[in-house]
Structure formats: C-alpha cells, structure tokens
Amino acid sequence: MKIVRLIYASRLTRDTGPDALGKIMTVSRRNNKKLGVTGALCYSPRGFLQILEGPADMVNQLYVKIIKDKRHSAVTLLEYSDIPYRDFENWSMAYVRADEIARTLLQKFSTRKLFDPFEMGPTQARGFLMAVTKERADFLAKQEAAIRKS
Ligand code: FAD
C-alpha cells in the first residue's frame, strides 16, 4: 500500500493547555504504533502543527478522528501527498514544545519570533518539524550519555 504524508495546523481550544498534551501523546503513541503511523507534533500556545505519515487508509482514518477532536479547532490541511519514504520512521509521534525550540532554529524557518503554524507553508512546516525533532533527539542522546557517565 502507498505511504502518504499529511500535514495540518490547528488552533488550541480555550481549555487546552499543556496538561492536555500528556493525554494526547500517550494515546497517540499507543494508537500510532498499532496503525503503522509515524510523525511529529509541535505544540505552542498559538496552535498545533502535526505531520502524519503511514499507510493511506490508516492516516485517513486517523485524520478523521483528529479533525473531530474538541481540544483544537480550525484544523487546516497544509499537505497531503504520496511519499516514497518516511522522514520520521523512528517516531510513533515525536513531540516538541515550541517554547523549547532554539531561537536560531525558529529564525531559520519563521519570519516571526513566536512560532505560529498558520504562518508556514507545507515545505517549510516539514523542514521545521524534521529540524526540531532532530534537535530533540540530539538533546535526549546527550542527556542519556551524561547519565551513563555519572
Ligand atoms: P479513547 O480510548 O476513546 O480515548 C483515550 C483517552 O483520550 C480517553 O480516556 C480520554 O482521556 C482522552 N480523549 C480522547 N478523546 C478526547 C477528547 N476529544 N477530549 C478530551 N479527551 C479525550 N490520536 C492518535 O491516535 N494519534 C495521533 O497522532 C493524534 N494526534 C492528535 C493531535 C492533536 C493536536 C489532537 C488534539 C489530538 C490527537 N489525537 C491523536 C487524539 C485523537 O483526536 C483521538 O482523541 C484519539 O485518536 C482517540 O483514540 P482512541 O479511540 O484510542 O481513544
């Protein structure tokens, strides 16, 4: 079956704070593993940016669920396309908070100091999510190495 990539941006609804994220991530990682879906989710007070990749029917099915979720609104599709390979093959759902992203990285992908997913085009959004996920993975690897050393 063909693999597709889906990228969307959305706004948080009023009661959705960082505490809701824990639940979303736990459920996402559990479900996505079963569905063969990989990707990344970036959270900021200005909204969510998510990339989903995997078998077309699984991504479609999941997106229908996500659109209906009341924890966000204005879900706006940025890209849906066939892809030859995944970019996030090691992540059932990588998670990044925009306020933890290095300023230099934000400057590279954005015209603003604050991250706003609605300001990004699809290529920009994909590049941004790949870069922040790599930054996160490098950070975690360094942390792990420091713990092993101590
Ligand atoms: P259930 O077993 O029905 O629910 C699991 C738990 O999640 C519930 O106990 C409840 O605590 C909580 N929950 C579920 N729906 C809601 C809701 N609407 N409001 C408040 N709490 C709720 N799901 C994925 O599987 N993969 C993803 O990558 C993914 N990404 C998401 C990104 C965003 C920005 C948001 C807002 C949601 C995302 N979700 C994702 C969640 C998705 O919308 C569904 O809630 C979830 O897939 C339901 O899974 P389930 O049928 O196994 O859940």
mmCIF file with all atom_site columns, C-alpha atoms and ligand atoms in Angstrom:
data_model
loop_
_atom_site.group_PDB
_atom_site.id
_atom_site.type_symbol
_atom_site.label_atom_id
_atom_site.label_alt_id
_atom_site.label_comp_id
_atom_site.label_asym_id
_atom_site.label_entity_id
_atom_site.label_seq_id
_atom_site.pdbx_PDB_ins_code
_atom_site.Cartn_x
_atom_site.Cartn_y
_atom_site.Cartn_z
_atom_site.occupancy
_atom_site.B_iso_or_equiv
_atom_site.pdbx_formal_charge
_atom_site.auth_seq_id
_atom_site.auth_comp_id
_atom_site.auth_asym_id
_atom_site.auth_atom_id
_atom_site.pdbx_PDB_model_num
ATOM   1   C CA  . MET A 1 1   ? 0.000   0.000  0.000  1.00 0.00 ? 1   MET A CA  1
ATOM   2   C CA  . LYS A 1 2   ? 1.174   3.510  -0.733 1.00 0.00 ? 2   LYS A CA  1
ATOM   3   C CA  . ILE A 1 3   ? 2.584   5.708  2.024  1.00 0.00 ? 3   ILE A CA  1
ATOM   4   C CA  . VAL A 1 4   ? 1.200   9.208  2.410  1.00 0.00 ? 4   VAL A CA  1
ATOM   5   C CA  . ARG A 1 5   ? 2.191   12.312 4.320  1.00 0.00 ? 5   ARG A CA  1
ATOM   6   C CA  . LEU A 1 6   ? -0.377  14.589 5.874  1.00 0.00 ? 6   LEU A CA  1
ATOM   7   C CA  . ILE A 1 7   ? 0.460   17.937 7.488  1.00 0.00 ? 7   ILE A CA  1
ATOM   8   C CA  . TYR A 1 8   ? -2.041  20.189 9.225  1.00 0.00 ? 8   TYR A CA  1
ATOM   9   C CA  . ALA A 1 9   ? -2.160  23.211 11.508 1.00 0.00 ? 9   ALA A CA  1
ATOM   10  C CA  . SER A 1 10  ? -4.814  23.913 14.139 1.00 0.00 ? 10  SER A CA  1
ATOM   11  C CA  . ARG A 1 11  ? -5.665  26.311 16.944 1.00 0.00 ? 11  ARG A CA  1
ATOM   12  C CA  . LEU A 1 12  ? -5.951  25.231 20.562 1.00 0.00 ? 12  LEU A CA  1
ATOM   13  C CA  . THR A 1 13  ? -9.408  25.493 22.058 1.00 0.00 ? 13  THR A CA  1
ATOM   14  C CA  . ARG A 1 14  ? -9.784  27.547 25.204 1.00 0.00 ? 14  ARG A CA  1
ATOM   15  C CA  . ASP A 1 15  ? -9.362  24.808 27.788 1.00 0.00 ? 15  ASP A CA  1
ATOM   16  C CA  . THR A 1 16  ? -6.488  23.038 26.059 1.00 0.00 ? 16  THR A CA  1
ATOM   17  C CA  . GLY A 1 17  ? -3.306  23.646 28.000 1.00 0.00 ? 17  GLY A CA  1
ATOM   18  C CA  . PRO A 1 18  ? -0.019  21.801 28.318 1.00 0.00 ? 18  PRO A CA  1
ATOM   19  C CA  . ASP A 1 19  ? -1.699  19.283 30.672 1.00 0.00 ? 19  ASP A CA  1
ATOM   20  C CA  . ALA A 1 20  ? -3.914  18.021 27.814 1.00 0.00 ? 20  ALA A CA  1
ATOM   21  C CA  . LEU A 1 21  ? -0.776  17.207 25.878 1.00 0.00 ? 21  LEU A CA  1
ATOM   22  C CA  . GLY A 1 22  ? 0.236   14.329 28.127 1.00 0.00 ? 22  GLY A CA  1
ATOM   23  C CA  . LYS A 1 23  ? -3.018  12.538 27.365 1.00 0.00 ? 23  LYS A CA  1
ATOM   24  C CA  . ILE A 1 24  ? -2.841  13.254 23.643 1.00 0.00 ? 24  ILE A CA  1
ATOM   25  C CA  . MET A 1 25  ? 0.731   11.952 23.429 1.00 0.00 ? 25  MET A CA  1
ATOM   26  C CA  . THR A 1 26  ? 0.064   8.762  25.419 1.00 0.00 ? 26  THR A CA  1
ATOM   27  C CA  . VAL A 1 27  ? -2.957  7.865  23.281 1.00 0.00 ? 27  VAL A CA  1
ATOM   28  C CA  . SER A 1 28  ? -1.187  8.879  20.051 1.00 0.00 ? 28  SER A CA  1
ATOM   29  C CA  . ARG A 1 29  ? 1.895   6.775  20.674 1.00 0.00 ? 29  ARG A CA  1
ATOM   30  C CA  . ARG A 1 30  ? -0.215  3.758  21.608 1.00 0.00 ? 30  ARG A CA  1
ATOM   31  C CA  . ASN A 1 31  ? -2.531  4.057  18.596 1.00 0.00 ? 31  ASN A CA  1
ATOM   32  C CA  . ASN A 1 32  ? 0.041   5.103  16.021 1.00 0.00 ? 32  ASN A CA  1
ATOM   33  C CA  . LYS A 1 33  ? 2.259   2.103  16.735 1.00 0.00 ? 33  LYS A CA  1
ATOM   34  C CA  . LYS A 1 34  ? -0.686  -0.184 16.006 1.00 0.00 ? 34  LYS A CA  1
ATOM   35  C CA  . LEU A 1 35  ? -1.631  1.744  12.844 1.00 0.00 ? 35  LEU A CA  1
ATOM   36  C CA  . GLY A 1 36  ? 1.903   1.951  11.468 1.00 0.00 ? 36  GLY A CA  1
ATOM   37  C CA  . VAL A 1 37  ? 1.694   5.748  11.595 1.00 0.00 ? 37  VAL A CA  1
ATOM   38  C CA  . THR A 1 38  ? 4.742   7.880  12.379 1.00 0.00 ? 38  THR A CA  1
ATOM   39  C CA  . GLY A 1 39  ? 5.224   11.627 12.666 1.00 0.00 ? 39  GLY A CA  1
ATOM   40  C CA  . ALA A 1 40  ? 5.666   14.641 14.882 1.00 0.00 ? 40  ALA A CA  1
ATOM   41  C CA  . LEU A 1 41  ? 3.538   17.107 16.792 1.00 0.00 ? 41  LEU A CA  1
ATOM   42  C CA  . CYS A 1 42  ? 4.599   20.614 17.725 1.00 0.00 ? 42  CYS A CA  1
ATOM   43  C CA  . TYR A 1 43  ? 2.645   22.440 20.380 1.00 0.00 ? 43  TYR A CA  1
ATOM   44  C CA  . SER A 1 44  ? 2.601   26.146 21.139 1.00 0.00 ? 44  SER A CA  1
ATOM   45  C CA  . PRO A 1 45  ? 0.002   28.484 22.651 1.00 0.00 ? 45  PRO A CA  1
ATOM   46  C CA  . ARG A 1 46  ? -0.597  29.602 19.045 1.00 0.00 ? 46  ARG A CA  1
ATOM   47  C CA  . GLY A 1 47  ? -1.534  26.153 17.855 1.00 0.00 ? 47  GLY A CA  1
ATOM   48  C CA  . PHE A 1 48  ? -0.534  22.691 16.781 1.00 0.00 ? 48  PHE A CA  1
ATOM   49  C CA  . LEU A 1 49  ? 1.468   21.615 13.779 1.00 0.00 ? 49  LEU A CA  1
ATOM   50  C CA  . GLN A 1 50  ? 1.371   17.897 13.076 1.00 0.00 ? 50  GLN A CA  1
ATOM   51  C CA  . ILE A 1 51  ? 2.797   15.626 10.427 1.00 0.00 ? 51  ILE A CA  1
ATOM   52  C CA  . LEU A 1 52  ? 1.417   12.126 9.993  1.00 0.00 ? 52  LEU A CA  1
ATOM   53  C CA  . GLU A 1 53  ? 2.913   9.528  7.664  1.00 0.00 ? 53  GLU A CA  1
ATOM   54  C CA  . GLY A 1 54  ? 1.911   5.947  7.028  1.00 0.00 ? 54  GLY A CA  1
ATOM   55  C CA  . PRO A 1 55  ? -0.431  3.687  5.041  1.00 0.00 ? 55  PRO A CA  1
ATOM   56  C CA  . ALA A 1 56  ? -3.020  5.886  3.291  1.00 0.00 ? 56  ALA A CA  1
ATOM   57  C CA  . ASP A 1 57  ? -6.088  4.247  4.852  1.00 0.00 ? 57  ASP A CA  1
ATOM   58  C CA  . MET A 1 58  ? -4.637  4.489  8.379  1.00 0.00 ? 58  MET A CA  1
ATOM   59  C CA  . VAL A 1 59  ? -3.629  8.134  8.001  1.00 0.00 ? 59  VAL A CA  1
ATOM   60  C CA  . ASN A 1 60  ? -7.042  8.996  6.528  1.00 0.00 ? 60  ASN A CA  1
ATOM   61  C CA  . GLN A 1 61  ? -8.883  7.198  9.325  1.00 0.00 ? 61  GLN A CA  1
ATOM   62  C CA  . LEU A 1 62  ? -6.786  8.912  11.980 1.00 0.00 ? 62  LEU A CA  1
ATOM   63  C CA  . TYR A 1 63  ? -7.178  12.361 10.445 1.00 0.00 ? 63  TYR A CA  1
ATOM   64  C CA  . VAL A 1 64  ? -10.975 11.986 10.506 1.00 0.00 ? 64  VAL A CA  1
ATOM   65  C CA  . LYS A 1 65  ? -10.727 11.307 14.275 1.00 0.00 ? 65  LYS A CA  1
ATOM   66  C CA  . ILE A 1 66  ? -8.313  14.180 14.863 1.00 0.00 ? 66  ILE A CA  1
ATOM   67  C CA  . ILE A 1 67  ? -10.468 16.733 12.994 1.00 0.00 ? 67  ILE A CA  1
ATOM   68  C CA  . LYS A 1 68  ? -13.399 15.921 15.301 1.00 0.00 ? 68  LYS A CA  1
ATOM   69  C CA  . ASP A 1 69  ? -11.353 16.358 18.488 1.00 0.00 ? 69  ASP A CA  1
ATOM   70  C CA  . LYS A 1 70  ? -12.695 19.276 20.518 1.00 0.00 ? 70  LYS A CA  1
ATOM   71  C CA  . ARG A 1 71  ? -9.289  20.029 22.032 1.00 0.00 ? 71  ARG A CA  1
ATOM   72  C CA  . HIS A 1 72  ? -8.443  22.005 18.912 1.00 0.00 ? 72  HIS A CA  1
ATOM   73  C CA  . SER A 1 73  ? -10.236 23.875 16.120 1.00 0.00 ? 73  SER A CA  1
ATOM   74  C CA  . ALA A 1 74  ? -9.667  25.410 12.681 1.00 0.00 ? 74  ALA A CA  1
ATOM   75  C CA  . VAL A 1 75  ? -7.893  22.239 11.566 1.00 0.00 ? 75  VAL A CA  1
ATOM   76  C CA  . THR A 1 76  ? -6.313  23.274 8.264  1.00 0.00 ? 76  THR A CA  1
ATOM   77  C CA  . LEU A 1 77  ? -4.731  20.845 5.834  1.00 0.00 ? 77  LEU A CA  1
ATOM   78  C CA  . LEU A 1 78  ? -1.329  22.016 4.592  1.00 0.00 ? 78  LEU A CA  1
ATOM   79  C CA  . GLU A 1 79  ? -0.273  18.937 2.618  1.00 0.00 ? 79  GLU A CA  1
ATOM   80  C CA  . TYR A 1 80  ? -1.490  15.517 1.611  1.00 0.00 ? 80  TYR A CA  1
ATOM   81  C CA  . SER A 1 81  ? 0.752   13.591 -0.732 1.00 0.00 ? 81  SER A CA  1
ATOM   82  C CA  . ASP A 1 82  ? 2.191   10.222 -1.723 1.00 0.00 ? 82  ASP A CA  1
ATOM   83  C CA  . ILE A 1 83  ? 5.731   9.834  -0.490 1.00 0.00 ? 83  ILE A CA  1
ATOM   84  C CA  . PRO A 1 84  ? 8.497   7.379  -1.410 1.00 0.00 ? 84  PRO A CA  1
ATOM   85  C CA  . TYR A 1 85  ? 9.742   7.048  2.190  1.00 0.00 ? 85  TYR A CA  1
ATOM   86  C CA  . ARG A 1 86  ? 9.114   8.308  5.716  1.00 0.00 ? 86  ARG A CA  1
ATOM   87  C CA  . ASP A 1 87  ? 11.038  11.130 7.395  1.00 0.00 ? 87  ASP A CA  1
ATOM   88  C CA  . PHE A 1 88  ? 10.015  10.119 10.944 1.00 0.00 ? 88  PHE A CA  1
ATOM   89  C CA  . GLU A 1 89  ? 10.469  6.351  10.780 1.00 0.00 ? 89  GLU A CA  1
ATOM   90  C CA  . ASN A 1 90  ? 11.772  6.214  14.376 1.00 0.00 ? 90  ASN A CA  1
ATOM   91  C CA  . TRP A 1 91  ? 8.923   8.170  15.939 1.00 0.00 ? 91  TRP A CA  1
ATOM   92  C CA  . SER A 1 92  ? 5.405   6.884  16.615 1.00 0.00 ? 92  SER A CA  1
ATOM   93  C CA  . MET A 1 93  ? 4.836   10.558 17.455 1.00 0.00 ? 93  MET A CA  1
ATOM   94  C CA  . ALA A 1 94  ? 7.688   12.914 18.241 1.00 0.00 ? 94  ALA A CA  1
ATOM   95  C CA  . TYR A 1 95  ? 6.614   15.764 20.480 1.00 0.00 ? 95  TYR A CA  1
ATOM   96  C CA  . VAL A 1 96  ? 8.124   19.220 20.642 1.00 0.00 ? 96  VAL A CA  1
ATOM   97  C CA  . ARG A 1 97  ? 7.055   22.300 22.564 1.00 0.00 ? 97  ARG A CA  1
ATOM   98  C CA  . ALA A 1 98  ? 7.666   25.469 20.604 1.00 0.00 ? 98  ALA A CA  1
ATOM   99  C CA  . ASP A 1 99  ? 8.964   27.292 23.695 1.00 0.00 ? 99  ASP A CA  1
ATOM   100 C CA  . GLU A 1 100 ? 11.779  24.749 23.962 1.00 0.00 ? 100 GLU A CA  1
ATOM   101 C CA  . ILE A 1 101 ? 12.968  25.279 20.408 1.00 0.00 ? 101 ILE A CA  1
ATOM   102 C CA  . ALA A 1 102 ? 16.246  27.134 19.963 1.00 0.00 ? 102 ALA A CA  1
ATOM   103 C CA  . ARG A 1 103 ? 15.692  30.695 18.767 1.00 0.00 ? 103 ARG A CA  1
ATOM   104 C CA  . THR A 1 104 ? 18.155  30.199 15.909 1.00 0.00 ? 104 THR A CA  1
ATOM   105 C CA  . LEU A 1 105 ? 16.122  27.304 14.592 1.00 0.00 ? 105 LEU A CA  1
ATOM   106 C CA  . LEU A 1 106 ? 12.919  29.306 14.796 1.00 0.00 ? 106 LEU A CA  1
ATOM   107 C CA  . GLN A 1 107 ? 14.566  32.137 12.887 1.00 0.00 ? 107 GLN A CA  1
ATOM   108 C CA  . LYS A 1 108 ? 15.630  29.723 10.181 1.00 0.00 ? 108 LYS A CA  1
ATOM   109 C CA  . PHE A 1 109 ? 12.073  28.601 9.482  1.00 0.00 ? 109 PHE A CA  1
ATOM   110 C CA  . SER A 1 110 ? 9.956   31.553 10.501 1.00 0.00 ? 110 SER A CA  1
ATOM   111 C CA  . THR A 1 111 ? 9.647   35.271 9.885  1.00 0.00 ? 111 THR A CA  1
ATOM   112 C CA  . ARG A 1 112 ? 8.471   35.763 13.477 1.00 0.00 ? 112 ARG A CA  1
ATOM   113 C CA  . LYS A 1 113 ? 9.998   35.319 16.890 1.00 0.00 ? 113 LYS A CA  1
ATOM   114 C CA  . LEU A 1 114 ? 6.968   33.340 18.010 1.00 0.00 ? 114 LEU A CA  1
ATOM   115 C CA  . PHE A 1 115 ? 6.087   30.091 16.328 1.00 0.00 ? 115 PHE A CA  1
ATOM   116 C CA  . ASP A 1 116 ? 2.746   30.170 14.528 1.00 0.00 ? 116 ASP A CA  1
ATOM   117 C CA  . PRO A 1 117 ? 1.857   27.084 12.481 1.00 0.00 ? 117 PRO A CA  1
ATOM   118 C CA  . PHE A 1 118 ? -0.529  29.094 10.305 1.00 0.00 ? 118 PHE A CA  1
ATOM   119 C CA  . GLU A 1 119 ? 2.388   31.171 9.037  1.00 0.00 ? 119 GLU A CA  1
ATOM   120 C CA  . MET A 1 120 ? 4.056   28.161 7.425  1.00 0.00 ? 120 MET A CA  1
ATOM   121 C CA  . GLY A 1 121 ? 3.741   26.569 4.031  1.00 0.00 ? 121 GLY A CA  1
ATOM   122 C CA  . PRO A 1 122 ? 3.953   22.779 3.701  1.00 0.00 ? 122 PRO A CA  1
ATOM   123 C CA  . THR A 1 123 ? 7.630   22.570 2.726  1.00 0.00 ? 123 THR A CA  1
ATOM   124 C CA  . GLN A 1 124 ? 8.570   24.953 5.497  1.00 0.00 ? 124 GLN A CA  1
ATOM   125 C CA  . ALA A 1 125 ? 6.438   23.005 8.009  1.00 0.00 ? 125 ALA A CA  1
ATOM   126 C CA  . ARG A 1 126 ? 8.013   19.682 7.065  1.00 0.00 ? 126 ARG A CA  1
ATOM   127 C CA  . GLY A 1 127 ? 11.555  21.088 7.222  1.00 0.00 ? 127 GLY A CA  1
ATOM   128 C CA  . PHE A 1 128 ? 10.784  22.714 10.553 1.00 0.00 ? 128 PHE A CA  1
ATOM   129 C CA  . LEU A 1 129 ? 9.389   19.521 12.102 1.00 0.00 ? 129 LEU A CA  1
ATOM   130 C CA  . MET A 1 130 ? 12.343  17.482 10.836 1.00 0.00 ? 130 MET A CA  1
ATOM   131 C CA  . ALA A 1 131 ? 14.811  20.001 12.271 1.00 0.00 ? 131 ALA A CA  1
ATOM   132 C CA  . VAL A 1 132 ? 13.153  20.322 15.683 1.00 0.00 ? 132 VAL A CA  1
ATOM   133 C CA  . THR A 1 133 ? 12.782  16.563 16.003 1.00 0.00 ? 133 THR A CA  1
ATOM   134 C CA  . LYS A 1 134 ? 16.472  16.114 15.210 1.00 0.00 ? 134 LYS A CA  1
ATOM   135 C CA  . GLU A 1 135 ? 17.345  18.785 17.773 1.00 0.00 ? 135 GLU A CA  1
ATOM   136 C CA  . ARG A 1 136 ? 15.217  16.968 20.354 1.00 0.00 ? 136 ARG A CA  1
ATOM   137 C CA  . ALA A 1 137 ? 16.796  13.586 19.545 1.00 0.00 ? 137 ALA A CA  1
ATOM   138 C CA  . ASP A 1 138 ? 20.308  15.057 19.840 1.00 0.00 ? 138 ASP A CA  1
ATOM   139 C CA  . PHE A 1 139 ? 19.395  16.642 23.184 1.00 0.00 ? 139 PHE A CA  1
ATOM   140 C CA  . LEU A 1 140 ? 17.992  13.366 24.538 1.00 0.00 ? 140 LEU A CA  1
ATOM   141 C CA  . ALA A 1 141 ? 21.045  11.441 23.337 1.00 0.00 ? 141 ALA A CA  1
ATOM   142 C CA  . LYS A 1 142 ? 23.349  13.923 25.097 1.00 0.00 ? 142 LYS A CA  1
ATOM   143 C CA  . GLN A 1 143 ? 21.291  13.637 28.280 1.00 0.00 ? 143 GLN A CA  1
ATOM   144 C CA  . GLU A 1 144 ? 21.458  9.847  28.137 1.00 0.00 ? 144 GLU A CA  1
ATOM   145 C CA  . ALA A 1 145 ? 25.223  9.927  27.596 1.00 0.00 ? 145 ALA A CA  1
ATOM   146 C CA  . ALA A 1 146 ? 25.636  12.267 30.594 1.00 0.00 ? 146 ALA A CA  1
ATOM   147 C CA  . ILE A 1 147 ? 23.564  9.950  32.801 1.00 0.00 ? 147 ILE A CA  1
ATOM   148 C CA  . ARG A 1 148 ? 25.621  6.915  31.689 1.00 0.00 ? 148 ARG A CA  1
ATOM   149 C CA  . LYS A 1 149 ? 28.819  8.804  32.515 1.00 0.00 ? 149 LYS A CA  1
ATOM   150 C CA  . SER A 1 150 ? 27.723  9.885  36.016 1.00 0.00 ? 150 SER A CA  1
HETATM 151 P P1  . FAD B 2 .   ? -10.120 6.536  23.520 1.00 0.00 ? 1   FAD B P1  1
HETATM 152 O O1  . FAD B 2 .   ? -9.673  5.226  24.103 1.00 0.00 ? 1   FAD B O1  1
HETATM 153 O O2  . FAD B 2 .   ? -11.543 6.765  23.172 1.00 0.00 ? 1   FAD B O2  1
HETATM 154 O O3  . FAD B 2 .   ? -9.582  7.734  24.430 1.00 0.00 ? 1   FAD B O3  1
HETATM 155 C C1  . FAD B 2 .   ? -8.337  7.684  25.076 1.00 0.00 ? 1   FAD B C1  1
HETATM 156 C C2  . FAD B 2 .   ? -8.296  8.790  26.121 1.00 0.00 ? 1   FAD B C2  1
HETATM 157 O O4  . FAD B 2 .   ? -8.029  10.032 25.463 1.00 0.00 ? 1   FAD B O4  1
HETATM 158 C C3  . FAD B 2 .   ? -9.605  9.000  26.867 1.00 0.00 ? 1   FAD B C3  1
HETATM 159 O O5  . FAD B 2 .   ? -9.644  8.263  28.043 1.00 0.00 ? 1   FAD B O5  1
HETATM 160 C C4  . FAD B 2 .   ? -9.577  10.487 27.164 1.00 0.00 ? 1   FAD B C4  1
HETATM 161 O O6  . FAD B 2 .   ? -8.838  10.710 28.345 1.00 0.00 ? 1   FAD B O6  1
HETATM 162 C C5  . FAD B 2 .   ? -8.793  11.067 26.038 1.00 0.00 ? 1   FAD B C5  1
HETATM 163 N N1  . FAD B 2 .   ? -9.636  11.679 24.984 1.00 0.00 ? 1   FAD B N1  1
HETATM 164 C C6  . FAD B 2 .   ? -9.977  11.084 23.822 1.00 0.00 ? 1   FAD B C6  1
HETATM 165 N N2  . FAD B 2 .   ? -10.669 11.936 23.079 1.00 0.00 ? 1   FAD B N2  1
HETATM 166 C C7  . FAD B 2 .   ? -10.781 13.084 23.800 1.00 0.00 ? 1   FAD B C7  1
HETATM 167 C C8  . FAD B 2 .   ? -11.387 14.337 23.556 1.00 0.00 ? 1   FAD B C8  1
HETATM 168 N N3  . FAD B 2 .   ? -11.987 14.588 22.385 1.00 0.00 ? 1   FAD B N3  1
HETATM 169 N N4  . FAD B 2 .   ? -11.319 15.277 24.522 1.00 0.00 ? 1   FAD B N4  1
HETATM 170 C C9  . FAD B 2 .   ? -10.684 15.027 25.694 1.00 0.00 ? 1   FAD B C9  1
HETATM 171 N N5  . FAD B 2 .   ? -10.079 13.861 25.972 1.00 0.00 ? 1   FAD B N5  1
HETATM 172 C C10 . FAD B 2 .   ? -10.135 12.904 25.042 1.00 0.00 ? 1   FAD B C10 1
HETATM 173 N N6  . FAD B 2 .   ? -4.695  10.370 18.272 1.00 0.00 ? 1   FAD B N6  1
HETATM 174 C C11 . FAD B 2 .   ? -3.939  9.379  17.735 1.00 0.00 ? 1   FAD B C11 1
HETATM 175 O O7  . FAD B 2 .   ? -4.285  8.204  17.846 1.00 0.00 ? 1   FAD B O7  1
HETATM 176 N N7  . FAD B 2 .   ? -2.801  9.687  17.032 1.00 0.00 ? 1   FAD B N7  1
HETATM 177 C C12 . FAD B 2 .   ? -2.363  10.966 16.844 1.00 0.00 ? 1   FAD B C12 1
HETATM 178 O O8  . FAD B 2 .   ? -1.306  11.176 16.222 1.00 0.00 ? 1   FAD B O8  1
HETATM 179 C C13 . FAD B 2 .   ? -3.141  12.020 17.412 1.00 0.00 ? 1   FAD B C13 1
HETATM 180 N N8  . FAD B 2 .   ? -2.771  13.302 17.288 1.00 0.00 ? 1   FAD B N8  1
HETATM 181 C C14 . FAD B 2 .   ? -3.538  14.290 17.851 1.00 0.00 ? 1   FAD B C14 1
HETATM 182 C C15 . FAD B 2 .   ? -3.143  15.616 17.705 1.00 0.00 ? 1   FAD B C15 1
HETATM 183 C C16 . FAD B 2 .   ? -3.922  16.635 18.267 1.00 0.00 ? 1   FAD B C16 1
HETATM 184 C C17 . FAD B 2 .   ? -3.482  18.064 18.112 1.00 0.00 ? 1   FAD B C17 1
HETATM 185 C C18 . FAD B 2 .   ? -5.100  16.326 18.977 1.00 0.00 ? 1   FAD B C18 1
HETATM 186 C C19 . FAD B 2 .   ? -5.934  17.416 19.574 1.00 0.00 ? 1   FAD B C19 1
HETATM 187 C C20 . FAD B 2 .   ? -5.498  15.008 19.112 1.00 0.00 ? 1   FAD B C20 1
HETATM 188 C C21 . FAD B 2 .   ? -4.729  13.987 18.572 1.00 0.00 ? 1   FAD B C21 1
HETATM 189 N N9  . FAD B 2 .   ? -5.092  12.647 18.722 1.00 0.00 ? 1   FAD B N9  1
HETATM 190 C C22 . FAD B 2 .   ? -4.326  11.657 18.136 1.00 0.00 ? 1   FAD B C22 1
HETATM 191 C C23 . FAD B 2 .   ? -6.255  12.247 19.514 1.00 0.00 ? 1   FAD B C23 1
HETATM 192 C C24 . FAD B 2 .   ? -7.436  11.887 18.652 1.00 0.00 ? 1   FAD B C24 1
HETATM 193 O O9  . FAD B 2 .   ? -8.121  13.072 18.287 1.00 0.00 ? 1   FAD B O9  1
HETATM 194 C C25 . FAD B 2 .   ? -8.406  10.963 19.416 1.00 0.00 ? 1   FAD B C25 1
HETATM 195 O O10 . FAD B 2 .   ? -8.767  11.537 20.642 1.00 0.00 ? 1   FAD B O10 1
HETATM 196 C C26 . FAD B 2 .   ? -7.751  9.623  19.684 1.00 0.00 ? 1   FAD B C26 1
HETATM 197 O O11 . FAD B 2 .   ? -7.201  9.090  18.496 1.00 0.00 ? 1   FAD B O11 1
HETATM 198 C C27 . FAD B 2 .   ? -8.812  8.660  20.245 1.00 0.00 ? 1   FAD B C27 1
HETATM 199 O O12 . FAD B 2 .   ? -8.172  7.450  20.382 1.00 0.00 ? 1   FAD B O12 1
HETATM 200 P P2  . FAD B 2 .   ? -8.940  6.191  20.968 1.00 0.00 ? 1   FAD B P2  1
HETATM 201 O O13 . FAD B 2 .   ? -10.124 5.919  20.093 1.00 0.00 ? 1   FAD B O13 1
HETATM 202 O O14 . FAD B 2 .   ? -7.965  5.098  21.194 1.00 0.00 ? 1   FAD B O14 1
HETATM 203 O O15 . FAD B 2 .   ? -9.296  6.890  22.289 1.00 0.00 ? 1   FAD B O15 1
#
